Structures are given as structure tokens and as C-alpha cells.
PDB file of C-alpha atoms in Angstrom:
ATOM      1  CA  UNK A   1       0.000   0.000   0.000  1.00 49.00           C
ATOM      2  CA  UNK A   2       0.955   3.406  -1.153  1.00 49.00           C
ATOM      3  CA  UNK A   3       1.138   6.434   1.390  1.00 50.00           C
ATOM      4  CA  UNK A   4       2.934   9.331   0.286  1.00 47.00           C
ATOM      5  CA  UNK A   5       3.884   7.847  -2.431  1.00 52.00           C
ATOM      6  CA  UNK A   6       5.874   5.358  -0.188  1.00 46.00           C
ATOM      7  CA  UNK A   7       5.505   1.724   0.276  1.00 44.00           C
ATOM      8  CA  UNK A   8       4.683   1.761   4.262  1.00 44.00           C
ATOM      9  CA  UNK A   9       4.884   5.083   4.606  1.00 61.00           C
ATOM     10  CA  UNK A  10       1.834   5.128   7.438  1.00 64.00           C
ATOM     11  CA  UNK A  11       3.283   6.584  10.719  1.00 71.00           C
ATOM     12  CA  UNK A  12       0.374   5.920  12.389  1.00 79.00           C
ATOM     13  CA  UNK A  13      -3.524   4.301  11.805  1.00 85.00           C
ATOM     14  CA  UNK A  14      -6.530   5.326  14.579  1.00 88.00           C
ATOM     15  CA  UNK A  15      -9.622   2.986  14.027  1.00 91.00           C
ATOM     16  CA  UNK A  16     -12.945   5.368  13.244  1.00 91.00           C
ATOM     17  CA  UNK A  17     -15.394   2.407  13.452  1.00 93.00           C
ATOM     18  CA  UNK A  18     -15.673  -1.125  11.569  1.00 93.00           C
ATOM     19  CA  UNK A  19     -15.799   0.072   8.279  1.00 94.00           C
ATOM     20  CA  UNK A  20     -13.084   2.890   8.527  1.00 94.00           C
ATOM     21  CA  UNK A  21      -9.822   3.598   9.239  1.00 92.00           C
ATOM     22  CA  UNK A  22      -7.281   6.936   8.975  1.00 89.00           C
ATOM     23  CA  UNK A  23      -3.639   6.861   8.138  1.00 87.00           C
ATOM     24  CA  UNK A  24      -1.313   9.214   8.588  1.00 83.00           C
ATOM     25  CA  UNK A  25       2.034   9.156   6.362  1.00 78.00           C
ATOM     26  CA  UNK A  26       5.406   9.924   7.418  1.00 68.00           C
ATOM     27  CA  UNK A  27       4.747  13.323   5.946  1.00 70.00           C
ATOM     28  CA  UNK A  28       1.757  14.359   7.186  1.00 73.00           C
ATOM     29  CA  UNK A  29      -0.778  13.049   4.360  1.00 82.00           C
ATOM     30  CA  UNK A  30      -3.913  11.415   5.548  1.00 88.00           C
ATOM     31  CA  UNK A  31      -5.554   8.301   3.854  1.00 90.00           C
ATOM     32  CA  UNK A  32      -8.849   7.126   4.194  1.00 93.00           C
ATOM     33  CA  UNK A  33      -9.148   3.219   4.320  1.00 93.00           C
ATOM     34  CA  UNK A  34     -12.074   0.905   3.516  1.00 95.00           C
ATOM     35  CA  UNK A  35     -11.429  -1.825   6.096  1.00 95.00           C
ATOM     36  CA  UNK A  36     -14.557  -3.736   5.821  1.00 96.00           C
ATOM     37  CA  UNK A  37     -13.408  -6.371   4.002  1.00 95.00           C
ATOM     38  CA  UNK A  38      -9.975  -7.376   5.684  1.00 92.00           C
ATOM     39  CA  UNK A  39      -9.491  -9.449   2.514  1.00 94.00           C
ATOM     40  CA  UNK A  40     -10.097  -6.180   0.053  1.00 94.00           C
ATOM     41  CA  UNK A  41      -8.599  -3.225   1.480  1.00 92.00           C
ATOM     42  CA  UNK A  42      -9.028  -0.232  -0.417  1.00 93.00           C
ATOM     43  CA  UNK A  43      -7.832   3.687   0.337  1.00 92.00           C
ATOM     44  CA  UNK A  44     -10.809   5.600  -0.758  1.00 94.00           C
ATOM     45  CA  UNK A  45      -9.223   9.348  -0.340  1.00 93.00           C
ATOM     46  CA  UNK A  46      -5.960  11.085   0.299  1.00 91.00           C
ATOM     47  CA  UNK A  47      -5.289  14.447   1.676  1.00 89.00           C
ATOM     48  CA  UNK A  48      -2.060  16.547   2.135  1.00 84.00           C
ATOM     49  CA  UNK A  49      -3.161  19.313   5.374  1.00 82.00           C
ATOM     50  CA  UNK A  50       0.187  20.530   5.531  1.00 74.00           C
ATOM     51  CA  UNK A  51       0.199  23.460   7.879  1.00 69.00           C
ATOM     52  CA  UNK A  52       3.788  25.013   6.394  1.00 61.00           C
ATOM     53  CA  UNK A  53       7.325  24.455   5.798  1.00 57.00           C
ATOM     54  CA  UNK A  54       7.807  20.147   6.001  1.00 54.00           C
ATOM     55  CA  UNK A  55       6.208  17.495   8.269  1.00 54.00           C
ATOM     56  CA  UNK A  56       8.149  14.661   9.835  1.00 55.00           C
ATOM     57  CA  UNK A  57       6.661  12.325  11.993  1.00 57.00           C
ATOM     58  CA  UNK A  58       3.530  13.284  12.594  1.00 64.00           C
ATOM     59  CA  UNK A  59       1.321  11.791  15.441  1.00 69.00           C
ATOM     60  CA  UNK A  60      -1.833  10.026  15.926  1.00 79.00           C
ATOM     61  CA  UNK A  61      -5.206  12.173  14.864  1.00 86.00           C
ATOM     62  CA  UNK A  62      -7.482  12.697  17.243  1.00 90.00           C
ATOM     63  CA  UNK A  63     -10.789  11.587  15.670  1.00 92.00           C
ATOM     64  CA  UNK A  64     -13.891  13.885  16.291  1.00 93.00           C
ATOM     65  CA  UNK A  65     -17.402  12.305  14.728  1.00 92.00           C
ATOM     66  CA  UNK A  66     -16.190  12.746  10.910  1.00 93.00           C
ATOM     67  CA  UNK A  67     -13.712  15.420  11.414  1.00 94.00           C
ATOM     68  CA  UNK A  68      -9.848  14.447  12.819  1.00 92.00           C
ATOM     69  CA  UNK A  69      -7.561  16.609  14.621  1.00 90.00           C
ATOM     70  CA  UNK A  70      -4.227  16.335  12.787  1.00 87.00           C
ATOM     71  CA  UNK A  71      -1.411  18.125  14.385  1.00 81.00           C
ATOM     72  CA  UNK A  72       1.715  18.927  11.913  1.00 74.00           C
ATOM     73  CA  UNK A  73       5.326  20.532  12.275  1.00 68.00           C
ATOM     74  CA  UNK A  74       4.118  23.789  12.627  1.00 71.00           C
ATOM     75  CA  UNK A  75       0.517  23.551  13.697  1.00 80.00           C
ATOM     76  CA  UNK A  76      -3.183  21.725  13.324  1.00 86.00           C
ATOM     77  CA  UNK A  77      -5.435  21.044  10.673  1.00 89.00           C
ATOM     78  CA  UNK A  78      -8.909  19.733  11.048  1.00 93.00           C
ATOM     79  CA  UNK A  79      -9.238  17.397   8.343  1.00 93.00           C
ATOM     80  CA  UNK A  80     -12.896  16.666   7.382  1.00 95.00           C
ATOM     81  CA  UNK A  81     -14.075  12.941   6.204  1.00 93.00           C
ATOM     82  CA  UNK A  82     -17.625  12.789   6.398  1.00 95.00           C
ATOM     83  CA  UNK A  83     -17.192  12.021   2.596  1.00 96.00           C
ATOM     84  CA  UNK A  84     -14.629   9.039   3.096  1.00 94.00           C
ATOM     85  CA  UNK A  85     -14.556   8.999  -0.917  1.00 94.00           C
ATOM     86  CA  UNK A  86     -13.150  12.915  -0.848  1.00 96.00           C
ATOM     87  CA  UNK A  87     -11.378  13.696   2.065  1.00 93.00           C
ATOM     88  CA  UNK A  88     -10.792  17.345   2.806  1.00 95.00           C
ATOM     89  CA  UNK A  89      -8.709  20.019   4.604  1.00 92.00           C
ATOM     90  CA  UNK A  90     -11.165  21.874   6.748  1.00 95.00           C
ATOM     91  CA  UNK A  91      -9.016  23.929   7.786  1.00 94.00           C
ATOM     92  CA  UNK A  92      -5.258  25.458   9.553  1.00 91.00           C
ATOM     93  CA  UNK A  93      -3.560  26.834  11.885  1.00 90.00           C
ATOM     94  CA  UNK A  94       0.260  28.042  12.717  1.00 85.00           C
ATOM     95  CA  UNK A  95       0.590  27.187  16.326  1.00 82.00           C
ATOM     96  CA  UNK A  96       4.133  29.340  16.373  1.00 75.00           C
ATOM     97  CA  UNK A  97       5.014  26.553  18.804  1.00 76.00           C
ATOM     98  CA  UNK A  98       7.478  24.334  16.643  1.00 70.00           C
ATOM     99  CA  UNK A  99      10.822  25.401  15.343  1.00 61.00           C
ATOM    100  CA  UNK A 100      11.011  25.355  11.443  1.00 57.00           C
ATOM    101  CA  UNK A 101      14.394  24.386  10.759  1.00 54.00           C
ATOM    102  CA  UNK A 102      14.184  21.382  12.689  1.00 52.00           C
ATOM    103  CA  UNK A 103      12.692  18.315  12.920  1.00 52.00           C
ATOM    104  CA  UNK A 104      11.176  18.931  16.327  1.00 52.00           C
ATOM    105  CA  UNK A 105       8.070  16.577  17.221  1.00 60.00           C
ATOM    106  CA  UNK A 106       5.168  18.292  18.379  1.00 65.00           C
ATOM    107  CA  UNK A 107       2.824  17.045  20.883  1.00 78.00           C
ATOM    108  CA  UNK A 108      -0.959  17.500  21.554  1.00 84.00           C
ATOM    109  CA  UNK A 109      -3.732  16.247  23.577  1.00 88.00           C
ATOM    110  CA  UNK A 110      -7.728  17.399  23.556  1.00 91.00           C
ATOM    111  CA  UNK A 111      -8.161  18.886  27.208  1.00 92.00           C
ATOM    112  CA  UNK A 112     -11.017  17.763  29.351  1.00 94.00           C
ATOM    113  CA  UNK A 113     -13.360  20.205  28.046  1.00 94.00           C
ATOM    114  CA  UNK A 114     -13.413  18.812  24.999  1.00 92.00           C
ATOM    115  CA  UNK A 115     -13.094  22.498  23.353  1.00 95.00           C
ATOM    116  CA  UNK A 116      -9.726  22.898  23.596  1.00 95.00           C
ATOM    117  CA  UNK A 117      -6.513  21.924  22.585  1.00 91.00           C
ATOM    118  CA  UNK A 118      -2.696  21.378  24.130  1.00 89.00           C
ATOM    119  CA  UNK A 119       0.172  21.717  21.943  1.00 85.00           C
ATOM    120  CA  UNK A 120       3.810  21.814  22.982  1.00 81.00           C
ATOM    121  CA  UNK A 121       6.940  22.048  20.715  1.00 76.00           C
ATOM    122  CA  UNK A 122      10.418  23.833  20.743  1.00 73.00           C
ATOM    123  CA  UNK A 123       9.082  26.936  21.593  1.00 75.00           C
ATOM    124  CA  UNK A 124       6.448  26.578  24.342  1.00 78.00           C
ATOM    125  CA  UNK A 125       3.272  25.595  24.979  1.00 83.00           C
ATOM    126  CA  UNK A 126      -0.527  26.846  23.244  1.00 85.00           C
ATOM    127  CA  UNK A 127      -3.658  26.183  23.557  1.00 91.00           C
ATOM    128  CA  UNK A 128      -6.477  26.008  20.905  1.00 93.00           C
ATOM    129  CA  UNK A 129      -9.911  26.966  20.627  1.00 96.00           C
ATOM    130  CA  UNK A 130     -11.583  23.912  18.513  1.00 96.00           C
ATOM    131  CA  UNK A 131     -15.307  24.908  19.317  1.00 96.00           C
ATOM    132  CA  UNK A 132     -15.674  25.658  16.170  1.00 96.00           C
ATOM    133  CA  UNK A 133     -13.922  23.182  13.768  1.00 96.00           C
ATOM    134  CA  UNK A 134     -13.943  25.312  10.610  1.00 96.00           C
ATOM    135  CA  UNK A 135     -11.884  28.159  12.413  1.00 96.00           C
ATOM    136  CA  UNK A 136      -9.922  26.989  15.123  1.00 95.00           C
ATOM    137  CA  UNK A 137      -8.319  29.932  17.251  1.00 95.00           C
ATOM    138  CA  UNK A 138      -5.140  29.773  19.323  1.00 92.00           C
ATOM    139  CA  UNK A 139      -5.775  31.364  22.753  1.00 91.00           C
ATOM    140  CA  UNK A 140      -3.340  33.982  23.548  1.00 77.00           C
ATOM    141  CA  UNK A 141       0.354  33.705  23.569  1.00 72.00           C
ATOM    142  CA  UNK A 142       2.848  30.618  23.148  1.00 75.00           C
ATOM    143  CA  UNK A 143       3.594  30.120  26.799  1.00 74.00           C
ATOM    144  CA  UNK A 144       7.863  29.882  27.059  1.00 73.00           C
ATOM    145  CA  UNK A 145       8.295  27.452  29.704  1.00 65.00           C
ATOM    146  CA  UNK A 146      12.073  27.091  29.399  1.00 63.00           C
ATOM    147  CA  UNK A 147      11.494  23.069  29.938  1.00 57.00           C
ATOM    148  CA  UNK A 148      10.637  22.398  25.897  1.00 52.00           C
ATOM    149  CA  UNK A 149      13.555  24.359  24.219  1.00 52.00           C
ATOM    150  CA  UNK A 150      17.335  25.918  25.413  1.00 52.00           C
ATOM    151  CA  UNK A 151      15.821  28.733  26.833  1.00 51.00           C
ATOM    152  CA  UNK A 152      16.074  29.787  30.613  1.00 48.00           C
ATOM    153  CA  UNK A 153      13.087  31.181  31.658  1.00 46.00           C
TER     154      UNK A 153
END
């Protein structure tokens, strides 16, 4: 199987329900698989939500209804397959939180509220408005907490 344009190129696959499954590639692009048939495996869609500059090793997608939570080198994108047939970028956003010129994993986990979103990188910490999934909104500054990069706080 074929993921950006690499044989085993998935970095990571989250289970939607029986019939569905999403891959992400090594670089960021996000497959939608027809799993029903373990015997017949077919990826219906592809997407590329890069947020900007190159993504390397991104994690897993945090699946909401028909809409997953993709987080990238420099950011998020809310990818959007309620079509599994024609996957979508919703939409993106720059966190600021992840250096550019490096291959710096960035982490992120949905906060309790379930509106909300945690991302840490080289620079700091963010959080994310995800109320509405169209437009998500970081909420004020990239917090420097001197324990994710070189910096002394």
C-alpha cells in the first residue's frame, strides 16, 4: 500500500469504526481506508493538510465524529471525512510553537473540556480553541516554559 507515495509510509492508523480507518504518512498526508473487508482493502481518499514548511513524523489524529484533529510541524489542521470517498482540509492553523528548521516533534492532547486543545513544541506551549472546527483559534500567547527548548526562563 501506497502512502505518500511510499511503500509503508503510514506513521500511524486510529480505528474510526468497523468500516473505517485513517492513516497518517510519514509526511503528514492522511488516507482514508475501507477496512470492511480485511481481505479487500481499499484507500478511498488522500489528503495533504500541511500546515507550512515540512512534516516529519507526525502523530496520531485525534478523531472527532467525521472530522480528525491532525497536528503537523508547525501547527493543526482539522481534516474533514464525512465524505470518506473525498477527504478534505477543513481547515489550519500556525501554532508558532514548533521550530522550522528542525525536525522537532510536536505534541498535543484534547483537554477535558473537549473544546480545547494542548500543543507543545520547541518553543512553548498553546492552547487552541476547537469549538468551532472550521476556524480553530489559538488562545493567547505561546507560553515559554524554558522546559521544551534551550531557553532559561
Amino acid at each position: 500500500m501506497l502512502i505518500d507515495g511510499h511503500p509503508d509510509g503510514a506513521r500511524s492508523i486510529t480505528f474510526v469504526d468497523a468500516q473505517t480507518a485513517l492513516v497518517i504518512g510519514n509526511y503528514g498526508r492522511v488516507a482514508v481506508l475501507d477496512i470492511a473487508d480485511p481481505q479487500n482493502v481499499q484507500i478511498l481518499s488522500q489528503v495533504d493538510p500541511k500546515v507550512s514548511g515540512d512534516t516529519f513524523k507526525p502523530g496520531r489524529p485525534i478523531i472527532l465524529g467525521t472530522r480528525a484533529l491532525v497536528h503537523q510541524q508547525r501547527g493543526l489542521a482539522v481534516v474533514d471525512f464525512t465524505d470518506r470517498s473525498n477527504v478534505k482540509t477543513l481547515a489550519k492553523l500556525d501554532t508558532g510553537v514548533s521550530l522550522e528548521e528542525t525536525v522537532c516533534r510536536t505534541r498535543y492532547k484534547l483537554m477535558a473540556d473537549g473544546r480545547h486543545v494542548l500543543i507543545t513544541g520547541g518553543y512553548g506551549a498553546a492552547i487552541v480553541d476547537i469549538s468551532d472546527l472550521s476556524a480553530p483559534v489559538k488562545v493567547g500567547a505561546t507560553i515559554k516554559t524554558g522546559m521544551l527548548s534551550n531557553e532559561v526562563v
